């Protein structure tokens, strides 16, 4: 059961929002640049960004360290709206940002200057942003993909910059610089937070695909295409050309890759592919762009992000039996949630392993783990997917049925929704419980999870019929969830 606590939080949240008259609704912010309205509205819709009184976003103002901490804290779903005392000597306990600063410190996301101060009103630099965002969203890939011409000397600084670059948060400026010491504007920082939360906003590895700084004029001689573009040949269309070329099967190597309407970054985005996605390639243009078709679309990508080598995909999933130890979860009809969750999860592990899927368990006995620890178990063990098992409850015994959750605030919403749908379908089929459907909610283990993630509510422990299913059909439930997970892997690998 996640319900009661969440409900209290929601109520607390509503009261807070109503009590602050300066909160501006998304639609009324007057000065959002059109090019980035999607990203900023994404954040305002989720109350991660709130305007200034008068309905202004002030995109070009530098972001202060306390504003950045607040925005990231909200993006992570931290409960920091309430001001509090912090560990930093220069953060006023009554300041609006103090709750998020303290919680972000406790989450090991911020550390301050090392002398006990945080510098809440100081402007944030782009290097500080790289540290903050990579910490907050757990980006660890620090290999070098883009070598900016102005990289700092210190190894740690370079790693932080590589982490945000590899995660598709930024790819520097069009002149090939990162400008680590420049301050970052509210607009730039907001776009990066939006990219961290929503993959379709991410930038791909195309060096010149950057509009962060419209003040910086493009320097075409530093862009990647050395040759001038050949005169467009008087059609054939890509379709006609494709008919004359042997198609090749290739796979995406970039974390996220934009598909464009024409052969170059100046063309609009028409789709988005992820690492290991399968595409069929046709004509390669003189500038190394290639016409492709894939499940769901067609367009052009840069050939250097494709490989003919079929990726070896190992399946490895984290299974999280909810609650445990001093946290029993819900109870009813003589049953205790933590026990049901664990029993079903252990059967689930066995079924998955029988199907050749590696399984990481967050717990295998009656012990307590925090919500973030559960997420960490999956991530730190290289799991590619996360499923949490729970049992529902309600104050009235009549509530019944099974439901599966995903989070729209996750970075992997589309995959998570698909995962939840496959599991829900199989579960309803096998258990015959009422189909309460696939739903979205911000439960922390699925929301703050970098993996595609779903949370299963098997049934209501407080309903006699459901409780009977929970007690007598644990293997059936586990088998059904295992099949749903297999459906998901097949869907994902066949894409
Ligand atoms: Zn629960």
Coordinates of C-alpha atoms and ligand atoms in Angstrom, one line a residue:
X1 CA 0.0 0.0 0.0
X2 CA 1.4 3.3 -1.0
X3 CA -1.9 5.2 -0.7
X4 CA -2.2 6.7 2.7
X5 CA 1.2 8.4 2.9
X6 CA 1.0 9.7 -0.6
X7 CA -2.5 11.0 0.1
X8 CA -1.2 13.0 3.1
X9 CA 1.6 14.4 1.0
X10 CA -0.8 15.4 -1.7
X11 CA -3.0 17.1 0.7
X12 CA 0.0 18.9 2.2
X13 CA 1.1 19.9 -1.3
X14 CA -2.3 21.3 -2.2
X15 CA -2.4 23.4 0.9
X16 CA 1.1 24.7 0.3
X17 CA 0.4 25.7 -3.3
X18 CA -2.8 27.5 -2.4
X19 CA -1.1 29.3 0.4
X20 CA 1.5 30.9 -1.9
X21 CA -0.2 33.6 -3.9
X22 CA 2.9 34.1 -6.2
X23 CA 2.5 30.7 -7.8
X24 CA 1.7 31.3 -11.4
X25 CA 0.0 28.8 -13.6
X26 CA 1.8 27.5 -16.7
X27 CA -0.4 29.1 -19.2
X28 CA 0.1 32.6 -17.9
X29 CA 3.9 32.9 -18.0
X30 CA 4.4 35.7 -20.5
X31 CA 8.1 35.5 -21.5
X32 CA 8.8 31.9 -22.4
X33 CA 10.7 31.8 -25.6
X34 CA 8.7 30.0 -28.3
X35 CA 11.5 27.6 -29.2
X36 CA 11.5 26.1 -25.7
X37 CA 7.9 26.5 -24.7
X38 CA 7.5 22.7 -24.7
X39 CA 10.4 22.2 -22.3
X40 CA 9.3 25.0 -19.9
X41 CA 5.6 24.1 -20.0
X42 CA 6.6 20.5 -19.2
X43 CA 8.3 21.9 -16.0
X44 CA 5.5 24.3 -15.1
X45 CA 2.9 21.6 -15.6
X46 CA 4.7 19.6 -12.9
X47 CA 5.3 22.6 -10.6
X48 CA 9.0 22.2 -11.0
X49 CA 9.3 25.7 -12.3
X50 CA 7.1 28.5 -11.0
X51 CA 7.0 32.0 -12.4
X52 CA 7.7 35.3 -10.7
X53 CA 4.9 37.4 -9.5
X54 CA 3.4 39.2 -12.5
X55 CA 3.6 36.0 -14.6
X56 CA 7.2 36.2 -15.7
X57 CA 9.8 33.4 -16.2
X58 CA 12.8 35.8 -16.7
X59 CA 14.6 33.4 -19.0
X60 CA 17.7 35.4 -19.4
X61 CA 18.4 36.0 -15.7
X62 CA 21.2 33.9 -14.2
X63 CA 20.0 31.0 -12.1
X64 CA 21.1 31.3 -8.5
X65 CA 22.3 28.3 -6.6
X66 CA 19.2 28.2 -4.4
X67 CA 16.9 28.4 -7.4
X68 CA 18.8 25.5 -9.0
X69 CA 18.7 23.4 -5.9
X70 CA 14.9 24.0 -5.6
X71 CA 14.2 23.1 -9.2
X72 CA 16.3 19.9 -9.0
X73 CA 14.7 19.1 -5.6
X74 CA 11.2 19.3 -7.1
X75 CA 12.3 17.4 -10.2
X76 CA 13.5 14.6 -7.9
X77 CA 10.2 14.7 -6.0
X78 CA 11.8 15.7 -2.7
X79 CA 9.4 17.0 -0.1
X80 CA 11.1 20.3 0.4
X81 CA 8.4 23.0 0.1
X82 CA 8.5 23.6 3.8
X83 CA 11.5 25.7 5.0
X84 CA 13.8 24.2 7.6
X85 CA 17.2 24.5 9.3
X86 CA 20.0 23.4 7.1
X87 CA 23.6 22.3 7.6
X88 CA 24.9 25.4 5.8
X89 CA 25.6 28.5 7.9
X90 CA 24.6 30.9 5.2
X91 CA 21.2 29.4 4.3
X92 CA 18.4 31.2 6.2
X93 CA 16.1 28.5 7.8
X94 CA 13.1 30.5 6.7
X95 CA 14.1 30.9 3.1
X96 CA 11.9 29.2 0.5
X97 CA 14.8 27.1 -0.8
X98 CA 16.0 25.8 2.6
X99 CA 13.9 22.7 2.5
X100 CA 15.2 21.6 -0.8
X101 CA 18.8 22.6 0.0
X102 CA 18.7 20.5 3.1
X103 CA 17.0 17.5 1.5
X104 CA 19.3 17.6 -1.5
X105 CA 22.3 17.7 0.9
X106 CA 20.8 14.6 2.7
X107 CA 20.4 12.9 -0.7
X108 CA 24.1 13.5 -1.4
X109 CA 23.2 15.7 -4.4
X110 CA 24.8 18.9 -3.1
X111 CA 27.7 19.6 -0.9
X112 CA 28.2 23.3 -0.7
X113 CA 31.6 24.9 -0.8
X114 CA 33.3 22.6 1.7
X115 CA 33.6 25.4 4.4
X116 CA 30.1 24.9 5.7
X117 CA 28.5 27.5 3.3
X118 CA 26.3 27.0 0.3
X119 CA 26.3 30.4 -1.4
X120 CA 22.5 30.3 -2.0
X121 CA 22.4 33.7 -3.9
X122 CA 25.5 33.1 -6.0
X123 CA 25.0 32.6 -9.7
X124 CA 25.5 29.0 -10.8
X125 CA 28.2 28.3 -13.3
X126 CA 28.0 25.7 -16.1
X127 CA 30.6 23.5 -14.4
X128 CA 28.6 23.6 -11.1
X129 CA 25.5 22.7 -13.2
X130 CA 27.4 19.7 -14.5
X131 CA 28.1 18.5 -11.0
X132 CA 24.6 19.2 -9.7
X133 CA 22.7 17.5 -12.6
X134 CA 25.0 14.5 -12.9
X135 CA 24.7 13.9 -9.1
X136 CA 21.0 14.5 -9.0
X137 CA 20.2 12.1 -11.8
X138 CA 22.9 9.6 -11.2
X139 CA 24.8 10.0 -14.5
X140 CA 28.0 8.0 -14.3
X141 CA 29.2 7.5 -17.9
X142 CA 32.2 9.8 -17.9
X143 CA 33.8 8.5 -21.1
X144 CA 34.7 11.2 -23.6
X145 CA 32.3 11.6 -26.5
X146 CA 32.7 15.3 -27.3
X147 CA 36.0 16.9 -26.6
X148 CA 35.2 20.5 -25.9
X149 CA 38.0 22.9 -26.8
X150 CA 38.0 24.6 -23.4
X151 CA 37.9 21.5 -21.1
X152 CA 39.2 22.3 -17.6
X153 CA 42.4 20.6 -16.4
X154 CA 41.0 19.0 -13.3
X155 CA 40.0 15.3 -13.9
X156 CA 36.9 15.6 -11.7
X157 CA 35.7 18.6 -13.6
X158 CA 36.1 16.8 -17.0
X159 CA 34.3 13.8 -15.6
X160 CA 31.3 15.9 -14.5
X161 CA 31.1 17.6 -18.0
X162 CA 31.4 14.2 -19.7
X163 CA 28.6 12.8 -17.6
X164 CA 26.0 15.5 -18.5
X165 CA 27.2 15.3 -22.2
X166 CA 26.8 11.6 -22.4
X167 CA 23.4 11.8 -20.8
X168 CA 22.1 14.1 -23.6
X169 CA 21.7 17.1 -21.2
X170 CA 24.0 19.4 -23.2
X171 CA 26.5 19.3 -26.0
X172 CA 28.1 22.6 -25.4
X173 CA 28.0 25.6 -27.8
X174 CA 28.0 25.6 -31.5
X175 CA 31.7 26.8 -31.4
X176 CA 32.7 23.6 -29.7
X177 CA 33.2 25.2 -26.3
X178 CA 31.6 24.2 -23.0
X179 CA 32.3 27.5 -21.2
X180 CA 32.6 25.9 -17.7
X181 CA 33.0 29.2 -15.9
X182 CA 30.1 31.0 -17.6
X183 CA 27.0 31.5 -15.5
X184 CA 23.9 29.6 -16.6
X185 CA 20.6 31.3 -17.3
X186 CA 17.2 30.3 -15.9
X187 CA 16.3 29.2 -19.4
X188 CA 19.4 27.1 -20.0
X189 CA 19.2 25.4 -16.6
X190 CA 15.4 24.7 -17.0
X191 CA 16.0 23.1 -20.4
X192 CA 18.6 20.8 -18.9
X193 CA 16.3 19.7 -16.1
X194 CA 13.6 19.1 -18.7
X195 CA 16.0 17.0 -20.7
X196 CA 16.9 15.0 -17.6
X197 CA 13.2 14.2 -17.0
X198 CA 12.0 13.7 -20.5
X199 CA 14.1 11.8 -23.1
X200 CA 12.4 13.4 -26.1
X201 CA 14.0 16.7 -25.1
X202 CA 17.5 15.3 -25.0
X203 CA 20.2 16.3 -27.5
X204 CA 21.9 13.6 -29.5
X205 CA 25.5 13.4 -30.2
X206 CA 25.4 15.8 -33.2
X207 CA 27.9 18.4 -32.1
X208 CA 26.3 21.3 -33.9
X209 CA 22.8 20.5 -32.7
X210 CA 22.7 23.2 -30.1
X211 CA 20.7 26.3 -29.6
X212 CA 21.3 26.9 -25.9
X213 CA 23.1 30.2 -26.5
X214 CA 21.4 32.2 -29.2
X215 CA 23.8 35.0 -28.4
X216 CA 26.7 33.0 -29.8
X217 CA 26.8 33.2 -33.6
X218 CA 27.5 29.8 -35.2
X219 CA 31.0 29.3 -36.4
X220 CA 30.5 27.0 -39.3
X221 CA 34.2 26.3 -39.9
X222 CA 34.2 24.4 -36.5
X223 CA 31.3 22.2 -37.4
X224 CA 31.7 18.6 -38.2
X225 CA 31.0 18.5 -41.9
X226 CA 34.2 19.4 -43.6
X227 CA 32.9 19.6 -47.1
X228 CA 30.5 22.1 -48.4
X229 CA 27.1 20.5 -49.1
X230 CA 26.7 19.3 -52.7
X231 CA 24.0 20.9 -54.7
X232 CA 20.8 19.0 -54.2
X233 CA 20.4 16.6 -57.1
X234 CA 17.1 17.1 -58.9
X235 CA 15.1 14.4 -57.0
X236 CA 14.7 11.1 -56.9
X237 CA 12.9 11.2 -53.5
X238 CA 14.5 9.2 -50.7
X239 CA 11.7 6.6 -51.3
X240 CA 12.7 6.2 -54.9
X241 CA 16.4 6.0 -54.1
X242 CA 15.7 3.5 -51.4
X243 CA 14.1 1.2 -54.0
X244 CA 17.5 1.1 -55.8
X245 CA 19.6 0.3 -52.8
X246 CA 20.1 -2.9 -50.9
X247 CA 18.7 -2.2 -47.4
X248 CA 21.0 -2.9 -44.5
X249 CA 20.0 -3.7 -40.9
X250 CA 21.8 -1.5 -38.4
X251 CA 21.5 -0.7 -34.7
X252 CA 21.7 2.6 -32.8
X253 CA 24.8 3.2 -30.7
X254 CA 23.9 6.6 -29.2
X255 CA 21.9 6.9 -26.0
X256 CA 19.2 8.8 -27.8
X257 CA 19.3 9.8 -31.5
X258 CA 17.2 12.3 -33.3
X259 CA 15.7 11.3 -36.6
X260 CA 15.5 14.3 -38.9
X261 CA 13.5 15.2 -42.0
X262 CA 16.6 15.7 -44.1
X263 CA 20.3 14.8 -44.1
X264 CA 21.7 17.3 -41.6
X265 CA 21.1 18.9 -38.2
X266 CA 19.5 21.9 -39.8
X267 CA 16.4 19.7 -40.6
X268 CA 13.6 19.3 -38.1
X269 CA 13.2 16.4 -35.8
X270 CA 10.7 13.8 -36.9
X271 CA 11.5 11.0 -34.4
X272 CA 13.6 9.7 -31.7
X273 CA 15.5 6.4 -31.4
X274 CA 17.2 4.8 -28.4
X275 CA 20.4 2.8 -28.0
X276 CA 20.2 -0.7 -29.6
X277 CA 17.0 0.2 -31.6
X278 CA 16.9 -1.6 -35.0
X279 CA 16.7 0.4 -38.2
X280 CA 16.9 -0.4 -41.9
X281 CA 19.3 1.9 -43.8
X282 CA 19.3 2.9 -47.4
X283 CA 21.2 5.6 -49.3
X284 CA 24.1 7.2 -47.5
X285 CA 24.4 10.9 -48.4
X286 CA 27.8 12.5 -49.2
X287 CA 27.9 14.0 -45.7
X288 CA 27.5 10.6 -44.0
X289 CA 23.8 11.1 -43.2
X290 CA 21.7 8.1 -44.1
X291 CA 18.1 7.5 -45.0
X292 CA 16.5 5.0 -42.6
X293 CA 13.2 3.3 -41.9
X294 CA 12.2 1.9 -38.5
X295 CA 9.2 0.7 -36.7
X296 CA 7.1 3.8 -36.5
X297 CA 8.9 6.1 -38.9
X298 CA 11.5 7.1 -41.4
X299 CA 14.0 9.9 -41.9
X300 CA 17.6 10.7 -41.7
X301 CA 20.3 10.1 -39.0
X302 CA 24.0 10.5 -38.9
X303 CA 25.6 7.2 -39.9
X304 CA 28.3 7.4 -37.2
X305 CA 25.7 6.6 -34.5
X306 CA 24.8 3.3 -36.2
X307 CA 26.5 -0.1 -36.2
X308 CA 25.9 -3.3 -38.2
X309 CA 26.9 -5.4 -35.1
X310 CA 23.8 -6.8 -33.4
X311 CA 24.0 -5.7 -29.8
X312 CA 24.0 -8.6 -27.3
X313 CA 21.1 -7.8 -25.1
X314 CA 21.2 -9.4 -21.7
X315 CA 18.0 -9.2 -19.8
X316 CA 18.5 -8.2 -16.1
X317 CA 15.6 -7.0 -14.0
X318 CA 15.4 -5.7 -10.4
X319 CA 12.4 -7.1 -8.5
X320 CA 11.4 -5.1 -5.4
X321 CA 9.1 -6.7 -2.8
X322 CA 7.5 -3.6 -1.2
X323 CA 7.9 -2.8 2.5
X324 CA 9.7 -5.2 5.0
X325 CA 11.2 -5.2 8.4
X326 CA 9.6 -2.6 10.7
X327 CA 7.4 -1.4 7.8
X328 CA 4.7 -4.1 7.3
X329 CA 2.7 -2.1 4.7
X330 CA -1.0 -2.8 4.7
X331 CA -2.9 -5.6 6.5
X332 CA -6.3 -7.2 6.5
X333 CA -8.1 -10.6 6.5
X334 CA -5.2 -12.0 8.6
X335 CA -2.6 -11.1 5.9
X336 CA 0.3 -8.7 6.1
X337 CA 1.4 -6.9 2.9
X338 CA 5.2 -7.3 3.3
X339 CA 4.8 -11.1 3.5
X340 CA 2.6 -11.3 0.4
X341 CA 4.9 -9.1 -1.6
X342 CA 7.9 -11.1 -0.7
X343 CA 6.3 -14.5 -1.3
X344 CA 5.1 -13.5 -4.8
X345 CA 8.4 -11.8 -5.6
X346 CA 10.4 -15.0 -4.7
X347 CA 8.2 -17.0 -7.0
X348 CA 8.5 -14.3 -9.7
X349 CA 12.3 -14.5 -9.4
X350 CA 12.2 -18.3 -10.0
X351 CA 10.0 -18.0 -13.0
X352 CA 12.1 -15.2 -14.5
X353 CA 15.3 -17.2 -14.0
X354 CA 13.7 -20.2 -15.6
X355 CA 13.1 -18.0 -18.6
X356 CA 16.7 -17.0 -18.8
X357 CA 16.3 -13.6 -17.3
X358 CA 18.9 -12.4 -14.6
X359 CA 17.2 -11.2 -11.5
X360 CA 18.4 -8.8 -8.8
X361 CA 16.2 -8.7 -5.6
X362 CA 16.1 -5.6 -3.4
X363 CA 15.3 -8.0 -0.5
X364 CA 14.9 -11.7 -0.1
X365 CA 13.9 -11.7 3.5
X366 CA 12.0 -9.6 6.1
X367 CA 14.3 -6.6 6.1
X368 CA 13.7 -2.9 5.7
X369 CA 15.1 -0.8 2.8
X370 CA 14.5 2.9 2.0
X371 CA 12.8 3.8 -1.3
X372 CA 16.0 5.2 -2.8
X373 CA 18.0 2.2 -1.6
X374 CA 15.7 0.0 -3.6
X375 CA 16.2 2.1 -6.7
X376 CA 20.0 2.0 -6.1
X377 CA 20.0 -1.8 -5.9
X378 CA 18.7 -2.0 -9.4
X379 CA 21.0 0.6 -10.9
X380 CA 24.1 -0.5 -9.1
X381 CA 23.7 -4.1 -10.2
X382 CA 23.2 -3.0 -13.9
X383 CA 19.6 -4.0 -14.1
X384 CA 17.8 -2.7 -17.2
X385 CA 14.3 -2.8 -15.8
X386 CA 12.6 -2.4 -12.3
X387 CA 9.4 -3.9 -11.0
X388 CA 8.0 -3.3 -7.5
X389 CA 5.4 -5.6 -6.0
X390 CA 2.7 -4.3 -3.6
X391 CA -0.7 -5.1 -2.1
X392 CA -3.4 -2.5 -2.0
X393 CA -5.7 -1.5 0.9
X394 CA -8.6 0.8 1.5
X395 CA -10.7 1.9 4.5
X396 CA -13.8 0.1 3.0
X397 CA -13.6 -3.6 2.4
X398 CA -15.5 -3.3 -0.9
X399 CA -12.6 -1.8 -2.8
X400 CA -11.1 -4.6 -5.0
X401 CA -9.1 -5.3 -8.1
X402 CA -5.6 -5.2 -9.5
X403 CA -3.7 -2.3 -11.0
X404 CA -0.3 -1.5 -12.3
X405 CA 1.5 1.9 -12.1
X406 CA 4.1 3.8 -14.1
X407 CA 5.3 7.3 -13.7
X408 CA 4.9 10.1 -16.2
X409 CA 7.7 12.0 -14.4
X410 CA 10.1 9.1 -15.0
X411 CA 12.8 9.6 -17.7
X412 CA 11.5 6.4 -19.3
X413 CA 7.8 7.0 -19.4
X414 CA 7.0 5.3 -22.7
X415 CA 8.8 2.1 -21.9
X416 CA 7.5 2.1 -18.3
X417 CA 3.9 2.4 -19.5
X418 CA 4.4 -0.5 -21.9
X419 CA 5.9 -2.6 -19.1
X420 CA 3.0 -1.8 -16.8
X421 CA 0.5 -2.6 -19.6
X422 CA 2.0 -6.0 -20.4
X423 CA 2.1 -7.0 -16.7
X424 CA -1.5 -5.8 -16.1
X425 CA -2.9 -7.7 -19.0
X426 CA -1.3 -11.0 -18.0
X427 CA -2.2 -10.5 -14.3
X428 CA -5.9 -9.8 -15.0
X429 CA -6.0 -12.8 -17.2
X430 CA -4.5 -15.1 -14.7
X431 CA -6.1 -13.9 -11.4
X432 CA -9.6 -13.0 -12.6
X433 CA -9.5 -10.0 -10.3
X434 CA -11.2 -6.7 -11.3
X435 CA -9.2 -4.8 -13.9
X436 CA -8.5 -1.4 -12.3
X437 CA -6.2 -0.6 -15.2
X438 CA -2.8 0.9 -15.9
X439 CA -2.3 4.2 -14.1
X440 CA 0.3 6.8 -13.6
X441 CA 1.5 8.0 -10.2
X442 CA 4.6 9.5 -8.7
X443 CA 5.6 6.7 -6.4
X444 CA 9.2 7.3 -5.6
X445 CA 10.6 3.9 -6.7
X446 CA 9.2 4.3 -10.2
X447 CA 9.4 8.1 -10.5
X448 CA 13.0 8.6 -9.3
X449 CA 14.1 5.6 -11.2
X450 CA 16.4 5.9 -14.2
X451 CA 15.2 2.5 -15.4
X452 CA 11.9 1.6 -17.1
X453 CA 9.9 0.9 -14.0
X454 CA 6.4 -0.4 -12.9
X455 CA 4.7 -0.9 -9.6
X456 CA 2.2 -3.7 -9.3
X457 CA -0.7 -3.6 -6.8
X458 CA -1.7 -7.3 -6.8
X459 CA -5.1 -6.8 -5.1
X460 CA -6.8 -5.4 -2.0
X461 CA -5.7 -7.1 1.2
X462 CA -8.7 -5.4 2.8
X463 CA -11.2 -7.1 0.5
X464 CA -12.1 -10.7 1.4
X465 CA -12.2 -12.0 -2.2
X466 CA -8.9 -10.3 -3.2
X467 CA -7.3 -11.5 0.1
X468 CA -8.2 -15.0 -0.8
X469 CA -6.5 -14.6 -4.2
X470 CA -3.5 -13.1 -2.5
X471 CA -3.2 -16.0 -0.1
X472 CA -3.9 -18.9 -2.6
X473 CA -2.8 -17.7 -6.0
X474 CA 0.8 -16.4 -5.3
X475 CA 2.4 -18.6 -7.9
X476 CA -0.2 -17.8 -10.5
X477 CA 0.3 -14.1 -9.8
X478 CA 4.1 -14.5 -10.1
X479 CA 3.8 -16.5 -13.3
X480 CA 1.6 -13.9 -14.9
X481 CA 3.9 -11.0 -14.0
X482 CA 6.8 -13.0 -15.3
X483 CA 5.0 -13.5 -18.6
X484 CA 4.2 -9.8 -18.8
X485 CA 7.9 -9.0 -18.2
X486 CA 8.8 -11.4 -21.0
X487 CA 6.2 -9.7 -23.3
X488 CA 7.9 -6.4 -22.5
X489 CA 11.4 -7.6 -23.3
X490 CA 10.2 -9.1 -26.6
X491 CA 8.5 -5.8 -27.5
X492 CA 11.6 -3.8 -26.5
X493 CA 14.1 -5.9 -28.4
X494 CA 11.9 -6.2 -31.5
X495 CA 11.4 -2.5 -31.8
Ligands
LIG1 ZN1 2.6 -1.2 -0.5

